[in-house]
PDB file of C-alpha atoms in Angstrom:
ATOM      1  CA  MET A   1      61.474 136.954  96.223  1.00 41.00           C
ATOM      2  CA  ARG A   2      64.659 134.993  97.312  1.00 39.00           C
ATOM      3  CA  SER A   3      66.789 134.150  94.251  1.00 42.00           C
ATOM      4  CA  ARG A   4      67.870 130.806  93.632  1.00 43.00           C
ATOM      5  CA  PRO A   5      71.313 129.510  93.994  1.00 43.00           C
ATOM      6  CA  SER A   6      73.264 129.230  90.917  1.00 42.00           C
ATOM      7  CA  LYS A   7      74.477 125.911  89.757  1.00 40.00           C
ATOM      8  CA  SER A   8      77.979 126.661  90.504  1.00 40.00           C
ATOM      9  CA  SER A   9      77.480 127.915  94.077  1.00 43.00           C
ATOM     10  CA  LEU A  10      75.889 124.592  94.368  1.00 43.00           C
ATOM     11  CA  ARG A  11      78.600 122.695  93.095  1.00 43.00           C
ATOM     12  CA  LYS A  12      81.180 124.867  95.103  1.00 42.00           C
ATOM     13  CA  LYS A  13      78.769 124.043  98.486  1.00 43.00           C
ATOM     14  CA  LYS A  14      78.710 120.460  97.510  1.00 42.00           C
ATOM     15  CA  ALA A  15      82.342 120.369  97.270  1.00 41.00           C
ATOM     16  CA  SER A  16      83.291 121.871 100.314  1.00 40.00           C
ATOM     17  CA  SER A  17      80.902 119.877 102.248  1.00 38.00           C
ATOM     18  CA  THR A  18      82.498 116.692 101.109  1.00 42.00           C
ATOM     19  CA  SER A  19      86.039 117.481 101.376  1.00 45.00           C
ATOM     20  CA  PRO A  20      87.958 115.639 103.899  1.00 54.00           C
ATOM     21  CA  ALA A  21      88.632 117.391 107.156  1.00 76.00           C
ATOM     22  CA  LEU A  22      92.426 117.863 107.202  1.00 91.00           C
ATOM     23  CA  PRO A  23      93.666 119.781 110.204  1.00 95.00           C
ATOM     24  CA  PRO A  24      95.783 122.759 108.738  1.00 96.00           C
ATOM     25  CA  ALA A  25      98.805 122.080 111.252  1.00 97.00           C
ATOM     26  CA  LEU A  26      99.211 118.302 110.044  1.00 97.00           C
ATOM     27  CA  LYS A  27      98.564 119.525 106.198  1.00 97.00           C
ATOM     28  CA  ARG A  28     101.630 121.875 106.640  1.00 98.00           C
ATOM     29  CA  ARG A  29     103.587 119.159 108.496  1.00 98.00           C
ATOM     30  CA  PHE A  30     103.153 116.629 105.456  1.00 98.00           C
ATOM     31  CA  GLN A  31     103.888 119.379 102.774  1.00 98.00           C
ATOM     32  CA  GLN A  32     106.951 120.633 104.718  1.00 98.00           C
ATOM     33  CA  ARG A  33     108.334 117.251 104.884  1.00 98.00           C
ATOM     34  CA  LEU A  34     107.558 115.951 101.627  1.00 98.00           C
ATOM     35  CA  LEU A  35     108.951 118.888 100.168  1.00 98.00           C
ATOM     36  CA  LYS A  36     112.034 118.606 102.187  1.00 98.00           C
ATOM     37  CA  TRP A  37     112.690 115.003 101.668  1.00 98.00           C
ATOM     38  CA  TYR A  38     112.092 115.590  97.736  1.00 98.00           C
ATOM     39  CA  GLY A  39     114.895 118.287  97.536  1.00 98.00           C
ATOM     40  CA  GLU A  40     117.213 115.794  98.976  1.00 98.00           C
ATOM     41  CA  HIS A  41     116.201 112.578  97.636  1.00 98.00           C
ATOM     42  CA  GLY A  42     114.154 113.310  94.341  1.00 97.00           C
ATOM     43  CA  ARG A  43     115.015 111.189  91.234  1.00 97.00           C
ATOM     44  CA  ASP A  44     116.795 112.998  88.640  1.00 97.00           C
ATOM     45  CA  LEU A  45     114.514 112.183  85.087  1.00 98.00           C
ATOM     46  CA  PRO A  46     114.754 113.306  81.806  1.00 98.00           C
ATOM     47  CA  TRP A  47     111.076 114.540  81.719  1.00 98.00           C
ATOM     48  CA  ARG A  48     111.502 116.548  84.464  1.00 97.00           C
ATOM     49  CA  ARG A  49     113.937 118.797  82.597  1.00 97.00           C
ATOM     50  CA  THR A  50     111.572 120.013  80.240  1.00 97.00           C
ATOM     51  CA  SER A  51     108.064 121.557  80.247  1.00 97.00           C
ATOM     52  CA  ASP A  52     107.426 120.525  76.640  1.00 98.00           C
ATOM     53  CA  PRO A  53     103.303 119.572  76.848  1.00 98.00           C
ATOM     54  CA  TYR A  54     104.298 117.044  74.245  1.00 98.00           C
ATOM     55  CA  HIS A  55     107.439 115.579  76.136  1.00 98.00           C
ATOM     56  CA  ILE A  56     105.480 115.404  79.094  1.00 98.00           C
ATOM     57  CA  LEU A  57     102.651 113.535  77.429  1.00 98.00           C
ATOM     58  CA  VAL A  58     104.784 110.863  75.809  1.00 98.00           C
ATOM     59  CA  SER A  59     106.508 110.401  79.239  1.00 98.00           C
ATOM     60  CA  GLU A  60     103.431 109.902  81.187  1.00 97.00           C
ATOM     61  CA  VAL A  61     101.702 107.299  78.516  1.00 97.00           C
ATOM     62  CA  MET A  62     105.051 105.399  78.326  1.00 97.00           C
ATOM     63  CA  LEU A  63     104.821 104.990  82.205  1.00 96.00           C
ATOM     64  CA  GLN A  64     101.354 103.675  82.234  1.00 93.00           C
ATOM     65  CA  GLN A  65     102.213 100.209  83.828  1.00 89.00           C
ATOM     66  CA  THR A  66     105.940 100.482  82.816  1.00 93.00           C
ATOM     67  CA  GLN A  67     108.865 100.801  85.149  1.00 93.00           C
ATOM     68  CA  VAL A  68     111.056 104.031  85.099  1.00 95.00           C
ATOM     69  CA  ASP A  69     114.087 102.325  83.828  1.00 95.00           C
ATOM     70  CA  ARG A  70     112.714 100.646  80.913  1.00 97.00           C
ATOM     71  CA  VAL A  71     110.825 104.055  79.815  1.00 97.00           C
ATOM     72  CA  ILE A  72     113.986 106.490  80.104  1.00 98.00           C
ATOM     73  CA  PRO A  73     115.778 104.895  76.547  1.00 97.00           C
ATOM     74  CA  LYS A  74     112.591 104.781  74.832  1.00 98.00           C
ATOM     75  CA  TYR A  75     111.656 107.991  75.712  1.00 98.00           C
ATOM     76  CA  HIS A  76     114.694 109.408  74.130  1.00 98.00           C
ATOM     77  CA  GLU A  77     114.476 107.143  71.156  1.00 98.00           C
ATOM     78  CA  PHE A  78     110.752 108.134  70.548  1.00 98.00           C
ATOM     79  CA  LEU A  79     111.342 111.768  70.737  1.00 98.00           C
ATOM     80  CA  ASP A  80     114.330 111.664  68.176  1.00 98.00           C
ATOM     81  CA  ARG A  81     111.900 109.679  65.951  1.00 98.00           C
ATOM     82  CA  TYR A  82     108.992 112.033  66.204  1.00 98.00           C
ATOM     83  CA  PRO A  83     109.962 115.332  67.989  1.00 98.00           C
ATOM     84  CA  SER A  84     106.564 116.911  67.902  1.00 98.00           C
ATOM     85  CA  PHE A  85     102.928 116.328  67.722  1.00 98.00           C
ATOM     86  CA  GLU A  86     103.017 117.259  64.100  1.00 98.00           C
ATOM     87  CA  HIS A  87     105.764 114.696  63.192  1.00 98.00           C
ATOM     88  CA  LEU A  88     103.683 112.014  65.382  1.00 98.00           C
ATOM     89  CA  ALA A  89     100.507 112.909  63.591  1.00 98.00           C
ATOM     90  CA  ASP A  90     102.230 112.436  60.020  1.00 98.00           C
ATOM     91  CA  ALA A  91     103.915 108.810  60.914  1.00 98.00           C
ATOM     92  CA  PRO A  92     101.706 105.760  60.219  1.00 98.00           C
ATOM     93  CA  VAL A  93     100.625 103.995  63.113  1.00 97.00           C
ATOM     94  CA  ALA A  94     102.535 100.744  62.237  1.00 97.00           C
ATOM     95  CA  ASP A  95     105.749 102.704  62.549  1.00 97.00           C
ATOM     96  CA  VAL A  96     104.846 104.391  65.888  1.00 97.00           C
ATOM     97  CA  LYS A  97     103.951 100.796  67.255  1.00 97.00           C
ATOM     98  CA  LYS A  98     107.460  99.606  65.771  1.00 96.00           C
ATOM     99  CA  THR A  99     109.310 102.473  67.421  1.00 97.00           C
ATOM    100  CA  TRP A 100     107.307 101.621  70.618  1.00 97.00           C
ATOM    101  CA  TYR A 101     108.465  98.152  70.975  1.00 94.00           C
ATOM    102  CA  PRO A 102     109.063  96.525  73.421  1.00 94.00           C
ATOM    103  CA  LEU A 103     107.234  98.576  75.964  1.00 94.00           C
ATOM    104  CA  GLY A 104     104.112  96.266  75.320  1.00 87.00           C
ATOM    105  CA  TYR A 105     100.226  97.554  76.008  1.00 88.00           C
ATOM    106  CA  ASN A 106     100.325  98.620  72.127  1.00 89.00           C
ATOM    107  CA  ILE A 107      96.838 100.535  72.651  1.00 94.00           C
ATOM    108  CA  ARG A 108      99.306 103.306  74.275  1.00 96.00           C
ATOM    109  CA  PRO A 109     100.956 104.374  70.916  1.00 97.00           C
ATOM    110  CA  GLU A 110      97.760 103.946  69.054  1.00 97.00           C
ATOM    111  CA  ARG A 111      96.205 106.489  71.525  1.00 97.00           C
ATOM    112  CA  LEU A 112      99.241 108.739  71.652  1.00 98.00           C
ATOM    113  CA  HIS A 113      99.096 108.879  67.886  1.00 98.00           C
ATOM    114  CA  SER A 114      95.369 109.837  68.101  1.00 98.00           C
ATOM    115  CA  ILE A 115      96.085 112.278  70.427  1.00 98.00           C
ATOM    116  CA  ALA A 116      98.554 113.745  68.319  1.00 98.00           C
ATOM    117  CA  CYS A 117      96.186 114.000  65.251  1.00 98.00           C
ATOM    118  CA  GLU A 118      93.485 115.521  67.173  1.00 98.00           C
ATOM    119  CA  THR A 119      95.898 118.238  68.645  1.00 98.00           C
ATOM    120  CA  VAL A 120      97.086 119.099  65.235  1.00 98.00           C
ATOM    121  CA  GLU A 121      93.813 119.103  63.515  1.00 97.00           C
ATOM    122  CA  ARG A 122      91.829 121.061  66.593  1.00 97.00           C
ATOM    123  CA  TYR A 123      94.538 123.039  68.175  1.00 97.00           C
ATOM    124  CA  GLY A 124      97.145 123.783  66.011  1.00 97.00           C
ATOM    125  CA  GLY A 125      99.680 121.223  67.388  1.00 97.00           C
ATOM    126  CA  ARG A 126      99.517 123.009  70.708  1.00 97.00           C
ATOM    127  CA  LEU A 127      98.116 120.763  73.639  1.00 97.00           C
ATOM    128  CA  PRO A 128      95.394 123.036  75.595  1.00 97.00           C
ATOM    129  CA  ASN A 129      95.895 123.179  79.343  1.00 96.00           C
ATOM    130  CA  ASP A 130      92.271 123.371  80.208  1.00 97.00           C
ATOM    131  CA  ALA A 131      91.134 120.182  82.338  1.00 97.00           C
ATOM    132  CA  GLU A 132      87.806 119.536  80.538  1.00 97.00           C
ATOM    133  CA  GLU A 133      89.553 119.865  76.862  1.00 98.00           C
ATOM    134  CA  LEU A 134      92.180 117.628  77.894  1.00 98.00           C
ATOM    135  CA  LEU A 135      89.625 115.068  79.085  1.00 98.00           C
ATOM    136  CA  SER A 136      87.986 115.085  75.877  1.00 97.00           C
ATOM    137  CA  PHE A 137      90.876 113.039  74.147  1.00 97.00           C
ATOM    138  CA  LYS A 138      90.587 109.772  73.920  1.00 93.00           C
ATOM    139  CA  GLY A 139      93.266 108.377  75.863  1.00 93.00           C
ATOM    140  CA  ILE A 140      93.648 111.034  78.248  1.00 97.00           C
ATOM    141  CA  GLY A 141      92.271 110.191  81.621  1.00 96.00           C
ATOM    142  CA  LYS A 142      91.904 112.390  85.115  1.00 97.00           C
ATOM    143  CA  TYR A 143      95.371 111.469  85.981  1.00 97.00           C
ATOM    144  CA  THR A 144      96.967 112.273  82.807  1.00 97.00           C
ATOM    145  CA  ALA A 145      95.178 115.813  82.434  1.00 98.00           C
ATOM    146  CA  GLY A 146      96.328 116.333  86.053  1.00 98.00           C
ATOM    147  CA  ALA A 147     100.075 115.384  85.459  1.00 98.00           C
ATOM    148  CA  ILE A 148      99.884 117.648  82.065  1.00 98.00           C
ATOM    149  CA  ARG A 149      98.640 120.707  83.628  1.00 98.00           C
ATOM    150  CA  SER A 150     100.758 120.169  86.640  1.00 98.00           C
ATOM    151  CA  PHE A 151     104.024 119.346  84.695  1.00 98.00           C
ATOM    152  CA  ALA A 152     103.475 121.039  81.551  1.00 98.00           C
ATOM    153  CA  PHE A 153     101.394 123.956  82.564  1.00 98.00           C
ATOM    154  CA  ASN A 154     102.851 124.518  86.081  1.00 97.00           C
ATOM    155  CA  GLU A 155      99.185 124.642  87.381  1.00 98.00           C
ATOM    156  CA  ASP A 156      98.233 123.361  90.752  1.00 98.00           C
ATOM    157  CA  ALA A 157      96.313 120.425  89.421  1.00 98.00           C
ATOM    158  CA  PRO A 158      96.015 117.311  91.572  1.00 98.00           C
ATOM    159  CA  ILE A 159      97.015 113.524  90.366  1.00 98.00           C
ATOM    160  CA  LEU A 160      96.466 110.281  91.742  1.00 97.00           C
ATOM    161  CA  ASP A 161      98.239 107.406  90.530  1.00 96.00           C
ATOM    162  CA  THR A 162      99.174 104.168  92.236  1.00 95.00           C
ATOM    163  CA  ASN A 163     102.166 105.719  94.542  1.00 96.00           C
ATOM    164  CA  VAL A 164     100.015 108.493  95.557  1.00 98.00           C
ATOM    165  CA  ILE A 165      97.139 106.261  96.188  1.00 98.00           C
ATOM    166  CA  ARG A 166      99.122 104.355  98.351  1.00 97.00           C
ATOM    167  CA  VAL A 167     100.922 107.197 100.551  1.00 98.00           C
ATOM    168  CA  LEU A 168      97.762 109.144 100.917  1.00 98.00           C
ATOM    169  CA  HIS A 169      95.863 106.208 102.107  1.00 97.00           C
ATOM    170  CA  ARG A 170      98.492 105.052 104.395  1.00 97.00           C
ATOM    171  CA  VAL A 171      99.298 108.414 105.980  1.00 98.00           C
ATOM    172  CA  PHE A 172      95.692 109.762 106.172  1.00 97.00           C
ATOM    173  CA  VAL A 173      92.918 107.020 105.767  1.00 96.00           C
ATOM    174  CA  ALA A 174      94.271 103.317 106.785  1.00 94.00           C
ATOM    175  CA  GLU A 175      91.059 102.147 106.757  1.00 93.00           C
ATOM    176  CA  GLY A 176      89.121 100.211 103.711  1.00 93.00           C
ATOM    177  CA  ASP A 177      90.205  99.347 100.064  1.00 94.00           C
ATOM    178  CA  PRO A 178      91.768 102.019  98.689  1.00 95.00           C
ATOM    179  CA  LYS A 179      90.321 101.156  95.254  1.00 92.00           C
ATOM    180  CA  THR A 180      87.213 102.171  96.968  1.00 95.00           C
ATOM    181  CA  LEU A 181      88.089 105.390  98.257  1.00 97.00           C
ATOM    182  CA  LYS A 182      89.487 107.079  94.969  1.00 96.00           C
ATOM    183  CA  ALA A 183      86.969 109.942  95.372  1.00 97.00           C
ATOM    184  CA  ARG A 184      88.178 110.919  98.778  1.00 97.00           C
ATOM    185  CA  LEU A 185      91.855 110.321  97.659  1.00 98.00           C
ATOM    186  CA  TRP A 186      91.354 112.574  94.940  1.00 98.00           C
ATOM    187  CA  GLU A 187      90.167 115.327  97.193  1.00 97.00           C
ATOM    188  CA  LEU A 188      93.044 114.951  99.361  1.00 97.00           C
ATOM    189  CA  SER A 189      95.317 115.156  96.613  1.00 98.00           C
ATOM    190  CA  GLU A 190      93.861 118.326  95.802  1.00 97.00           C
ATOM    191  CA  ALA A 191      93.635 119.719  99.186  1.00 97.00           C
ATOM    192  CA  LEU A 192      97.290 118.977 100.044  1.00 98.00           C
ATOM    193  CA  ILE A 193      99.001 120.762  97.392  1.00 98.00           C
ATOM    194  CA  PRO A 194     100.663 123.975  98.609  1.00 98.00           C
ATOM    195  CA  ARG A 195      99.552 127.042  96.360  1.00 97.00           C
ATOM    196  CA  GLY A 196     101.906 127.599  93.509  1.00 97.00           C
ATOM    197  CA  LYS A 197     103.857 124.147  94.313  1.00 97.00           C
ATOM    198  CA  GLY A 198     101.826 122.098  92.266  1.00 97.00           C
ATOM    199  CA  TYR A 199     104.802 120.835  89.981  1.00 98.00           C
ATOM    200  CA  ASP A 200     107.173 119.827  92.893  1.00 98.00           C
ATOM    201  CA  PHE A 201     104.457 118.700  95.403  1.00 98.00           C
ATOM    202  CA  ASN A 202     103.195 115.950  92.715  1.00 98.00           C
ATOM    203  CA  GLN A 203     106.639 115.061  91.788  1.00 98.00           C
ATOM    204  CA  ALA A 204     107.608 114.607  95.209  1.00 98.00           C
ATOM    205  CA  ILE A 205     104.662 112.417  96.509  1.00 98.00           C
ATOM    206  CA  MET A 206     105.004 110.252  93.385  1.00 97.00           C
ATOM    207  CA  ASP A 207     108.703 109.684  94.351  1.00 98.00           C
ATOM    208  CA  PHE A 208     108.250 109.167  97.871  1.00 98.00           C
ATOM    209  CA  GLY A 209     105.570 106.372  97.163  1.00 98.00           C
ATOM    210  CA  ALA A 210     108.084 104.700  94.653  1.00 96.00           C
ATOM    211  CA  MET A 211     111.275 105.120  96.889  1.00 97.00           C
ATOM    212  CA  VAL A 212     110.044 105.137 100.677  1.00 98.00           C
ATOM    213  CA  CYS A 213     106.203 104.328 101.045  1.00 98.00           C
ATOM    214  CA  THR A 214     106.866 101.272  98.596  1.00 96.00           C
ATOM    215  CA  ALA A 215     104.098  98.486  98.184  1.00 94.00           C
ATOM    216  CA  ARG A 216     105.629  95.346  99.909  1.00 91.00           C
ATOM    217  CA  ASP A 217     108.367  96.721 101.829  1.00 92.00           C
ATOM    218  CA  PRO A 218     108.240 100.504 103.064  1.00 96.00           C
ATOM    219  CA  TYR A 219     111.267 102.293 104.859  1.00 95.00           C
ATOM    220  CA  CYS A 220     108.931 103.038 107.729  1.00 96.00           C
ATOM    221  CA  LEU A 221     111.876 103.736 110.267  1.00 94.00           C
ATOM    222  CA  LEU A 222     113.310 106.014 107.974  1.00 93.00           C
ATOM    223  CA  CYS A 223     110.185 107.780 106.999  1.00 97.00           C
ATOM    224  CA  PRO A 224     109.512 111.706 107.881  1.00 98.00           C
ATOM    225  CA  MET A 225     105.816 111.026 107.837  1.00 98.00           C
ATOM    226  CA  LYS A 226     105.917 108.013 110.873  1.00 96.00           C
ATOM    227  CA  SER A 227     105.041 110.730 113.588  1.00 97.00           C
ATOM    228  CA  PHE A 228     101.586 111.019 112.227  1.00 97.00           C
ATOM    229  CA  CYS A 229     101.197 108.353 109.784  1.00 97.00           C
ATOM    230  CA  ARG A 230      97.732 106.328 110.495  1.00 96.00           C
ATOM    231  CA  THR A 231      99.661 102.942 109.557  1.00 95.00           C
ATOM    232  CA  TYR A 232     102.588 103.398 111.382  1.00 95.00           C
ATOM    233  CA  PRO A 233     104.340 100.986 111.918  1.00 90.00           C
ATOM    234  CA  PHE A 234     102.929  99.147 108.696  1.00 88.00           C
ATOM    235  CA  ASP A 235     101.495  95.729 109.087  1.00 82.00           C
ATOM    236  CA  PRO A 236     101.873  94.065 105.563  1.00 76.00           C
ATOM    237  CA  GLN A 237      98.945  91.729 106.561  1.00 72.00           C
ATOM    238  CA  SER A 238      96.798  94.791 106.961  1.00 64.00           C
ATOM    239  CA  ARG A 239      94.150  95.984 104.882  1.00 48.00           C
ATOM    240  CA  SER A 240      96.327  99.264 104.596  1.00 42.00           C
ATOM    241  CA  ARG A 241      98.452  97.553 102.201  1.00 45.00           C
ATOM    242  CA  SER A 242      97.870  98.938  98.520  1.00 49.00           C
TER     243      SER A 242
END
């Protein structure tokens, strides 16, 4: 009697059948050119000088819908005031919101405070690195979980923020609305990570989207991906804009 396939094997089979077809040569070319560009042009940001999960979490929450230059001084101020999960959990939410000002989107400091309380209560003040456990926190979504795993725990975890969506869609897809293709773009993000280099690759692709493959006026002539980018030369009137 033939045994039934396990749920895990079915999930693996389904994942492999839906993964985007990515020619190995194209994959290597993109990885090598992106990492080379990052080595020469990557930004020096304060949260890239630490692997502390708490510091990484604070930076990621602050960077949601807020520009980097506004975040940097507030990042330092916030960590001076609340240097650990325990310090943040012990602080009144009203004080945390005052320290957060004027970054806006005040649900963010409330959620950050909630995450700190839960981390102290459930994990002794140490943020877990397991994806499902991270996603169980209210205020930690798929992107933030991937960023924490990648930047704090050096895992090859995919990320997908606005910049990453733009780069992947323009270079590899070029058709349709990126907002409706997130499942495919998540798969691409994961498939492109060079083994053991998730940290550098993810930082690189975010910087590339912020500095070269920008939303309105990308630097196409200087782009190292132009020989295989599916939207080169970029047309601002096309649907590929994101």
